[in-house]
CSV table of C-alpha atoms and ligand atoms in Angstrom, one decimal:
chain,number,residue,atom,x,y,z
A,241,MET,CA,75.9,45.7,-95.9
A,242,ASP,CA,78.6,45.6,-93.2
A,243,MET,CA,80.0,42.1,-93.6
A,244,GLU,CA,81.9,42.0,-90.3
A,245,ARG,CA,78.7,43.0,-88.5
A,246,LEU,CA,76.6,40.5,-90.4
A,247,LEU,CA,78.9,37.6,-89.5
A,248,GLN,CA,79.0,38.7,-85.8
A,249,ASP,CA,75.2,38.8,-85.7
A,250,VAL,CA,75.0,35.4,-87.3
A,251,ALA,CA,77.6,34.0,-84.7
A,252,ASP,CA,75.5,35.6,-81.9
A,253,ASP,CA,72.3,34.0,-83.4
A,254,VAL,CA,73.8,30.4,-83.2
A,255,ARG,CA,75.9,30.6,-80.1
A,256,GLN,CA,73.4,28.6,-78.0
A,257,SER,CA,73.4,25.7,-80.5
A,258,LEU,CA,77.1,25.0,-80.1
A,259,GLY,CA,76.6,22.1,-77.7
A,260,THR,CA,74.2,20.2,-80.1
A,261,GLY,CA,75.2,17.4,-82.4
A,262,LYS,CA,78.0,14.8,-82.3
A,263,VAL,CA,81.6,15.0,-83.6
A,264,ALA,CA,82.7,12.4,-86.2
A,265,ASP,CA,84.4,9.7,-84.3
A,266,TYR,CA,85.4,7.1,-86.9
A,267,ILE,CA,89.0,8.3,-86.6
A,268,PRO,CA,90.8,9.6,-83.4
A,269,ALA,CA,92.1,12.7,-85.2
A,270,LEU,CA,88.5,13.9,-85.8
A,271,ALA,CA,87.1,12.6,-82.5
A,272,GLN,CA,89.7,14.6,-80.5
A,273,VAL,CA,88.9,18.0,-82.1
A,274,PRO,CA,87.5,20.4,-79.4
A,275,PRO,CA,83.8,20.2,-80.4
A,276,ASN,CA,82.5,23.7,-79.5
A,277,GLN,CA,84.6,25.7,-82.0
A,278,PHE,CA,82.9,27.9,-84.6
A,279,GLY,CA,84.4,29.8,-87.5
A,280,LEU,CA,82.7,31.6,-90.3
A,281,ALA,CA,84.3,33.5,-93.3
A,282,ILE,CA,82.9,35.1,-96.4
A,283,ALA,CA,84.7,36.2,-99.5
A,284,CYS,CA,82.6,38.5,-101.7
A,285,LEU,CA,82.9,39.0,-105.5
A,286,ASP,CA,83.2,42.8,-104.9
A,287,GLY,CA,86.5,42.1,-103.0
A,288,ARG,CA,85.1,42.4,-99.5
A,289,HIS,CA,86.2,39.7,-96.9
A,290,ALA,CA,85.1,39.1,-93.4
A,291,SER,CA,85.4,36.5,-90.7
A,292,VAL,CA,84.4,35.7,-87.2
A,293,GLY,CA,85.4,33.1,-84.5
A,294,ASP,CA,87.8,30.3,-85.3
A,295,ALA,CA,88.0,31.3,-88.9
A,296,ASP,CA,91.8,30.9,-89.1
A,297,GLN,CA,91.9,27.5,-87.5
A,298,PRO,CA,92.7,24.8,-90.1
A,299,PHE,CA,90.3,21.8,-90.1
A,300,SER,CA,89.8,18.6,-92.1
A,301,ILE,CA,87.7,19.5,-95.1
A,302,GLN,CA,86.8,15.9,-95.8
A,303,SER,CA,84.0,15.6,-98.4
A,304,ILE,CA,84.2,19.3,-99.3
A,305,SER,CA,87.2,18.2,-101.3
A,306,LYS,CA,84.8,16.4,-103.7
A,307,VAL,CA,83.7,19.7,-105.1
A,308,PHE,CA,87.2,20.7,-106.0
A,309,THR,CA,88.2,17.3,-107.6
A,310,LEU,CA,85.0,17.5,-109.6
A,311,ALA,CA,85.9,21.0,-110.8
A,312,MET,CA,89.4,19.8,-111.8
A,313,VAL,CA,88.0,16.9,-113.7
A,314,LEU,CA,85.3,19.1,-115.4
A,315,SER,CA,88.0,21.6,-116.5
A,316,GLY,CA,90.0,18.9,-118.2
A,317,ARG,CA,88.5,15.8,-119.9
A,318,GLY,CA,85.3,16.6,-118.0
A,319,PRO,CA,82.2,15.7,-119.9
A,320,LEU,CA,83.3,12.0,-120.1
A,321,VAL,CA,83.0,11.6,-116.4
A,322,TRP,CA,79.2,11.8,-116.7
A,323,ASP,CA,79.3,8.3,-118.3
A,324,ARG,CA,80.6,7.0,-115.1
A,325,VAL,CA,78.7,8.9,-112.4
A,326,GLY,CA,75.1,10.3,-112.3
A,327,ARG,CA,73.7,13.5,-111.0
A,328,GLU,CA,70.6,12.4,-109.0
A,329,PRO,CA,70.3,12.9,-105.2
A,330,SER,CA,70.9,9.6,-103.5
A,331,GLY,CA,68.6,9.9,-100.5
A,332,THR,CA,71.1,7.7,-98.7
A,333,PRO,CA,74.0,8.2,-96.3
A,334,PHE,CA,77.4,9.3,-97.6
A,335,ASN,CA,78.9,5.8,-97.7
A,336,SER,CA,75.8,3.7,-98.8
A,337,ILE,CA,76.5,0.8,-101.0
A,338,VAL,CA,72.9,-0.4,-101.7
A,339,GLN,CA,72.2,1.7,-104.8
A,340,LEU,CA,75.4,0.6,-106.5
A,341,GLU,CA,74.1,-2.9,-107.0
A,342,HIS,CA,70.8,-1.8,-108.5
A,343,GLU,CA,72.6,0.7,-110.7
A,344,SER,CA,75.4,-1.5,-112.0
A,345,GLY,CA,78.3,0.2,-110.3
A,346,VAL,CA,77.4,3.7,-111.5
A,347,PRO,CA,77.1,6.0,-108.4
A,348,ARG,CA,74.2,8.3,-108.1
A,349,ASN,CA,76.3,11.5,-108.0
A,350,PRO,CA,79.8,12.8,-107.6
A,351,LEU,CA,79.3,14.0,-104.0
A,352,ILE,CA,78.6,10.7,-102.3
A,353,ASN,CA,81.7,8.6,-101.5
A,354,ALA,CA,81.3,6.2,-104.4
A,355,GLY,CA,80.9,9.0,-106.9
A,356,ALA,CA,83.8,10.9,-105.5
A,357,ILE,CA,86.0,7.8,-105.8
A,358,VAL,CA,85.1,7.6,-109.5
A,359,VAL,CA,86.0,11.3,-109.9
A,360,THR,CA,89.3,10.8,-108.2
A,361,ASP,CA,90.0,7.8,-110.5
A,362,HIS,CA,89.2,10.1,-113.4
A,363,LEU,CA,91.6,12.8,-112.0
A,364,ILE,CA,94.4,10.3,-111.7
A,365,GLY,CA,93.8,9.2,-115.3
A,366,GLY,CA,97.0,7.7,-116.6
A,367,SER,CA,99.2,9.3,-113.9
A,368,SER,CA,99.7,8.3,-110.3
A,369,ALA,CA,97.9,8.9,-107.0
A,370,ASP,CA,100.8,11.1,-105.8
A,371,ASP,CA,100.6,13.2,-109.0
A,372,ALA,CA,96.9,13.7,-108.6
A,373,VAL,CA,97.3,14.7,-105.0
A,374,ASP,CA,100.1,17.1,-106.0
A,375,ARG,CA,97.8,18.7,-108.6
A,376,LEU,CA,95.0,19.0,-106.1
A,377,VAL,CA,97.2,20.6,-103.5
A,378,ALA,CA,98.5,23.0,-106.1
A,379,PHE,CA,94.9,23.8,-107.2
A,380,MET,CA,93.8,24.5,-103.6
A,381,ARG,CA,96.8,26.7,-103.0
A,382,ALA,CA,96.1,28.7,-106.2
A,383,ARG,CA,92.4,29.1,-105.4
A,384,SER,CA,92.9,30.0,-101.8
A,385,GLY,CA,96.0,32.2,-102.4
A,386,SER,CA,97.7,30.4,-99.6
A,387,ASN,CA,100.8,28.2,-100.0
A,388,SER,CA,100.5,26.8,-96.5
A,389,ILE,CA,97.7,24.4,-97.5
A,390,GLY,CA,98.4,20.7,-97.4
A,391,VAL,CA,97.3,17.2,-96.5
A,392,ASP,CA,97.2,16.3,-92.8
A,393,GLN,CA,99.2,13.0,-93.0
A,394,GLN,CA,97.9,11.7,-89.7
A,395,VAL,CA,94.3,12.1,-90.8
A,396,ALA,CA,95.1,10.5,-94.2
A,397,ARG,CA,96.7,7.5,-92.5
A,398,SER,CA,93.7,7.0,-90.2
A,399,GLU,CA,91.3,7.3,-93.2
A,400,SER,CA,93.1,4.5,-94.8
A,401,GLU,CA,93.3,2.3,-91.6
A,402,THR,CA,89.5,2.7,-91.1
A,403,GLY,CA,88.6,2.6,-94.8
A,404,SER,CA,86.9,-0.7,-95.1
A,405,ARG,CA,83.6,0.8,-96.4
A,406,ASN,CA,85.3,2.9,-99.0
A,407,ARG,CA,87.4,-0.1,-100.1
A,408,SER,CA,84.1,-2.1,-100.4
A,409,LEU,CA,82.6,0.7,-102.6
A,410,ALA,CA,85.7,0.8,-104.7
A,411,HIS,CA,85.9,-2.9,-105.2
A,412,PHE,CA,82.2,-3.1,-106.0
A,413,MET,CA,82.6,-0.5,-108.7
A,414,ALA,CA,85.8,-2.2,-110.0
A,415,SER,CA,83.7,-5.4,-110.4
A,416,PHE,CA,81.5,-3.4,-112.8
A,417,SER,CA,84.6,-2.0,-114.6
A,418,ASN,CA,83.9,1.5,-113.4
A,419,LEU,CA,87.4,2.1,-112.0
A,420,ARG,CA,90.4,2.4,-114.4
A,421,ASN,CA,93.1,2.4,-111.8
A,422,PRO,CA,93.7,-0.2,-109.1
A,423,VAL,CA,91.5,0.2,-106.0
A,424,GLU,CA,94.4,1.0,-103.7
A,425,THR,CA,95.8,3.6,-106.1
A,426,VAL,CA,92.5,5.4,-106.2
A,427,LEU,CA,91.9,5.2,-102.5
A,428,SER,CA,95.4,6.4,-101.7
A,429,ALA,CA,94.5,9.7,-103.5
A,430,TYR,CA,90.9,9.8,-102.1
A,431,PHE,CA,92.0,9.4,-98.5
A,432,ARG,CA,94.5,12.2,-98.9
A,433,GLN,CA,92.0,14.5,-100.5
A,434,CYS,CA,89.7,14.0,-97.6
A,435,ALA,CA,92.6,14.9,-95.2
A,436,LEU,CA,93.3,18.3,-96.8
A,437,ALA,CA,93.3,21.0,-94.0
A,438,LEU,CA,92.1,24.5,-94.7
A,439,SER,CA,90.7,27.3,-92.5
A,440,CYS,CA,87.3,28.9,-93.1
A,441,ARG,CA,89.1,32.0,-94.5
A,442,GLN,CA,91.1,29.8,-97.0
A,443,LEU,CA,88.1,27.7,-97.9
A,444,ALA,CA,85.8,30.7,-98.6
A,445,GLN,CA,88.5,32.2,-100.9
A,446,ALA,CA,89.0,28.8,-102.6
A,447,GLY,CA,85.3,28.5,-103.5
A,448,LEU,CA,85.0,32.0,-105.0
A,449,PHE,CA,85.3,30.9,-108.6
A,450,LEU,CA,82.0,29.0,-108.2
A,451,ALA,CA,80.2,32.2,-107.4
A,452,ASN,CA,81.8,33.9,-110.4
A,453,LYS,CA,80.7,31.7,-113.3
A,454,GLY,CA,83.9,29.7,-113.1
A,455,ARG,CA,86.5,32.5,-113.1
A,456,ASP,CA,88.8,33.0,-110.2
A,457,PRO,CA,88.5,36.8,-109.5
A,458,GLN,CA,91.9,36.7,-107.6
A,459,THR,CA,94.0,35.3,-110.5
A,460,ASP,CA,91.5,36.0,-113.3
A,461,GLU,CA,92.0,32.4,-114.4
A,462,MET,CA,89.0,30.6,-116.0
A,463,VAL,CA,89.0,27.6,-113.7
A,464,VAL,CA,85.9,25.9,-115.2
A,465,ALA,CA,83.7,27.1,-118.1
A,466,PRO,CA,80.5,28.9,-117.0
A,467,ASP,CA,78.3,25.9,-118.0
A,468,GLN,CA,80.4,23.5,-115.9
A,469,CYS,CA,80.3,26.0,-113.0
A,470,ARG,CA,76.5,26.0,-113.2
A,471,ARG,CA,76.5,22.2,-113.1
A,472,ILE,CA,78.8,22.0,-110.1
A,473,ASN,CA,76.5,24.4,-108.2
A,474,ALA,CA,73.4,22.4,-109.3
A,475,VAL,CA,75.0,19.2,-108.0
A,476,MET,CA,75.9,20.9,-104.7
A,477,MET,CA,72.4,22.1,-104.4
A,478,THR,CA,70.7,18.7,-105.0
A,479,CYS,CA,73.4,16.4,-103.6
A,480,GLY,CA,75.7,18.3,-101.3
A,481,HIS,CA,74.4,17.0,-98.0
A,482,TYR,CA,73.6,13.3,-98.7
A,483,ASP,CA,70.1,12.5,-97.4
A,484,GLY,CA,69.9,15.9,-95.8
A,485,SER,CA,70.2,17.8,-99.1
A,486,GLY,CA,66.5,18.6,-99.5
A,487,ASP,CA,66.4,20.0,-96.0
A,488,PHE,CA,69.5,22.2,-96.6
A,489,ALA,CA,68.0,23.5,-99.8
A,490,PHE,CA,64.7,24.3,-98.0
A,491,ARG,CA,66.3,26.0,-95.1
A,492,VAL,CA,69.3,27.7,-96.7
A,493,GLY,CA,68.5,28.1,-100.3
A,494,PHE,CA,71.9,28.1,-102.0
A,495,PRO,CA,74.4,25.4,-103.0
A,496,GLY,CA,76.5,23.9,-100.3
A,497,LYS,CA,78.8,20.9,-99.6
A,498,SER,CA,79.4,19.5,-96.1
A,499,GLY,CA,82.2,17.4,-94.8
A,500,VAL,CA,82.3,15.2,-91.6
A,501,GLY,CA,85.1,17.4,-90.3
A,502,GLY,CA,82.3,20.0,-89.6
A,503,GLY,CA,82.9,22.3,-92.5
A,504,ILE,CA,80.4,23.5,-95.1
A,505,LEU,CA,81.3,25.5,-98.2
A,506,ALA,CA,78.3,27.5,-99.5
A,507,ILE,CA,78.1,29.4,-102.8
A,508,VAL,CA,75.8,32.4,-103.5
A,509,PRO,CA,76.1,32.8,-107.3
A,510,GLY,CA,77.0,36.3,-108.3
A,511,GLU,CA,77.6,37.3,-104.7
A,512,ALA,CA,79.9,35.4,-102.4
A,513,SER,CA,81.5,32.2,-101.2
A,514,ILE,CA,81.0,31.3,-97.5
A,515,ALA,CA,82.8,28.8,-95.3
A,516,VAL,CA,81.6,27.8,-91.9
A,517,TRP,CA,83.1,25.2,-89.5
A,518,SER,CA,81.8,23.7,-86.3
A,519,PRO,CA,82.7,20.1,-85.6
A,520,ARG,CA,79.4,18.8,-84.1
A,521,LEU,CA,77.3,17.1,-86.8
A,522,ASN,CA,73.6,16.3,-87.4
A,523,ARG,CA,72.5,12.8,-88.5
A,524,SER,CA,73.3,13.4,-92.1
A,525,GLY,CA,76.9,14.3,-91.3
A,526,THR,CA,76.5,18.0,-91.8
A,527,SER,CA,77.7,20.5,-89.2
A,528,TRP,CA,74.8,21.3,-86.8
A,529,THR,CA,75.7,24.8,-86.0
A,530,GLY,CA,77.3,25.4,-89.4
A,531,SER,CA,74.0,24.8,-91.1
A,532,GLN,CA,72.1,26.9,-88.6
A,533,ALA,CA,74.6,29.7,-89.3
A,534,LEU,CA,74.0,29.5,-93.0
A,535,GLU,CA,70.2,29.5,-92.4
A,536,ARG,CA,70.6,32.7,-90.3
A,537,LEU,CA,72.9,34.3,-92.9
A,538,ALA,CA,70.4,33.5,-95.7
A,539,ALA,CA,67.6,35.0,-93.6
A,540,ARG,CA,69.5,38.2,-92.8
A,541,THR,CA,70.8,38.8,-96.3
A,542,GLY,CA,67.8,37.5,-98.3
A,543,TRP,CA,70.3,35.6,-100.5
A,544,SER,CA,68.7,32.6,-102.2
A,545,VAL,CA,68.9,30.9,-105.7
A,546,PHE,CA,65.1,30.6,-105.5
A,547,GLY,CA,64.3,34.3,-105.7
B,710,LIG,N1,86.4,10.6,-95.2
B,710,LIG,C1,85.0,10.4,-95.1
B,710,LIG,C2,84.7,9.2,-95.9
B,710,LIG,O1,85.2,9.0,-97.0
B,710,LIG,C3,84.3,11.6,-95.7
B,710,LIG,C4,82.9,11.7,-95.5
B,710,LIG,C5,82.3,13.1,-95.4
B,710,LIG,O2,83.0,14.0,-95.2
B,710,LIG,O3,81.1,13.2,-95.6
B,710,LIG,O4,84.0,8.3,-95.5
């Protein structure tokens, strides 16, 4: 398969949908991103790479960061985190608080905001928010093979200034003793992880260990054990798009995680890691054109975890 050709064909397939959907507007830094951009990049396990469109333009990865903090936690004192966060789809929006009361402060899964806040608390452990962010940035640089990756401080500040809902989630969990560090410590790291900026090319490379049973093919490092890698992919499949997760599984058929910056990371186990970015979102907060592109790519390649 000619990957450059494939991506070009997919880009042509979705060009007419670029005006559909709404850019995230809860912070100016996201609201001001030119909305009709589109980038797509693929990194294959056999070493092939390809990209098309705005694939070198860094964007705010937002909730895609939740996959990487989960991987870091599962590679360390991992299994313990499952006492504090579940692995069921939520069927609710990314920042919903309603289930937390019914379920005693234990979030449904690590890919909704409440769950990711718990994972970040776990990642901080007995260290500091700055130390956790430094480790995360180092992790992303190692996975992507790019030392230019960092936190967009302007986005991070705006996240914090508009973070009332995330503060509510965190305080609510703290009231059930499901946070070990102070709320502001945890959120200071969480807001910065959301503000990590990567291009599609960097993100596709960074996700490749998830297509390779946990081993980074670039560095040959075992990032997470194979069984943990399967679990991360399972959670992405079932929970990666909030209340749009079922539809994404139905239409695309492999694990993915969206962010409100318009990026999606998708993993085809045994084959490839794919990153797509287009800022306009659907009602679940997933890139409209990005998910269309992945649907087209799945149709053109026949790739699916469902056979
Ligand atoms: N920064 C956003 C929040 O925490 C991330 C949401 C998303 O990307 O889905 O609310």
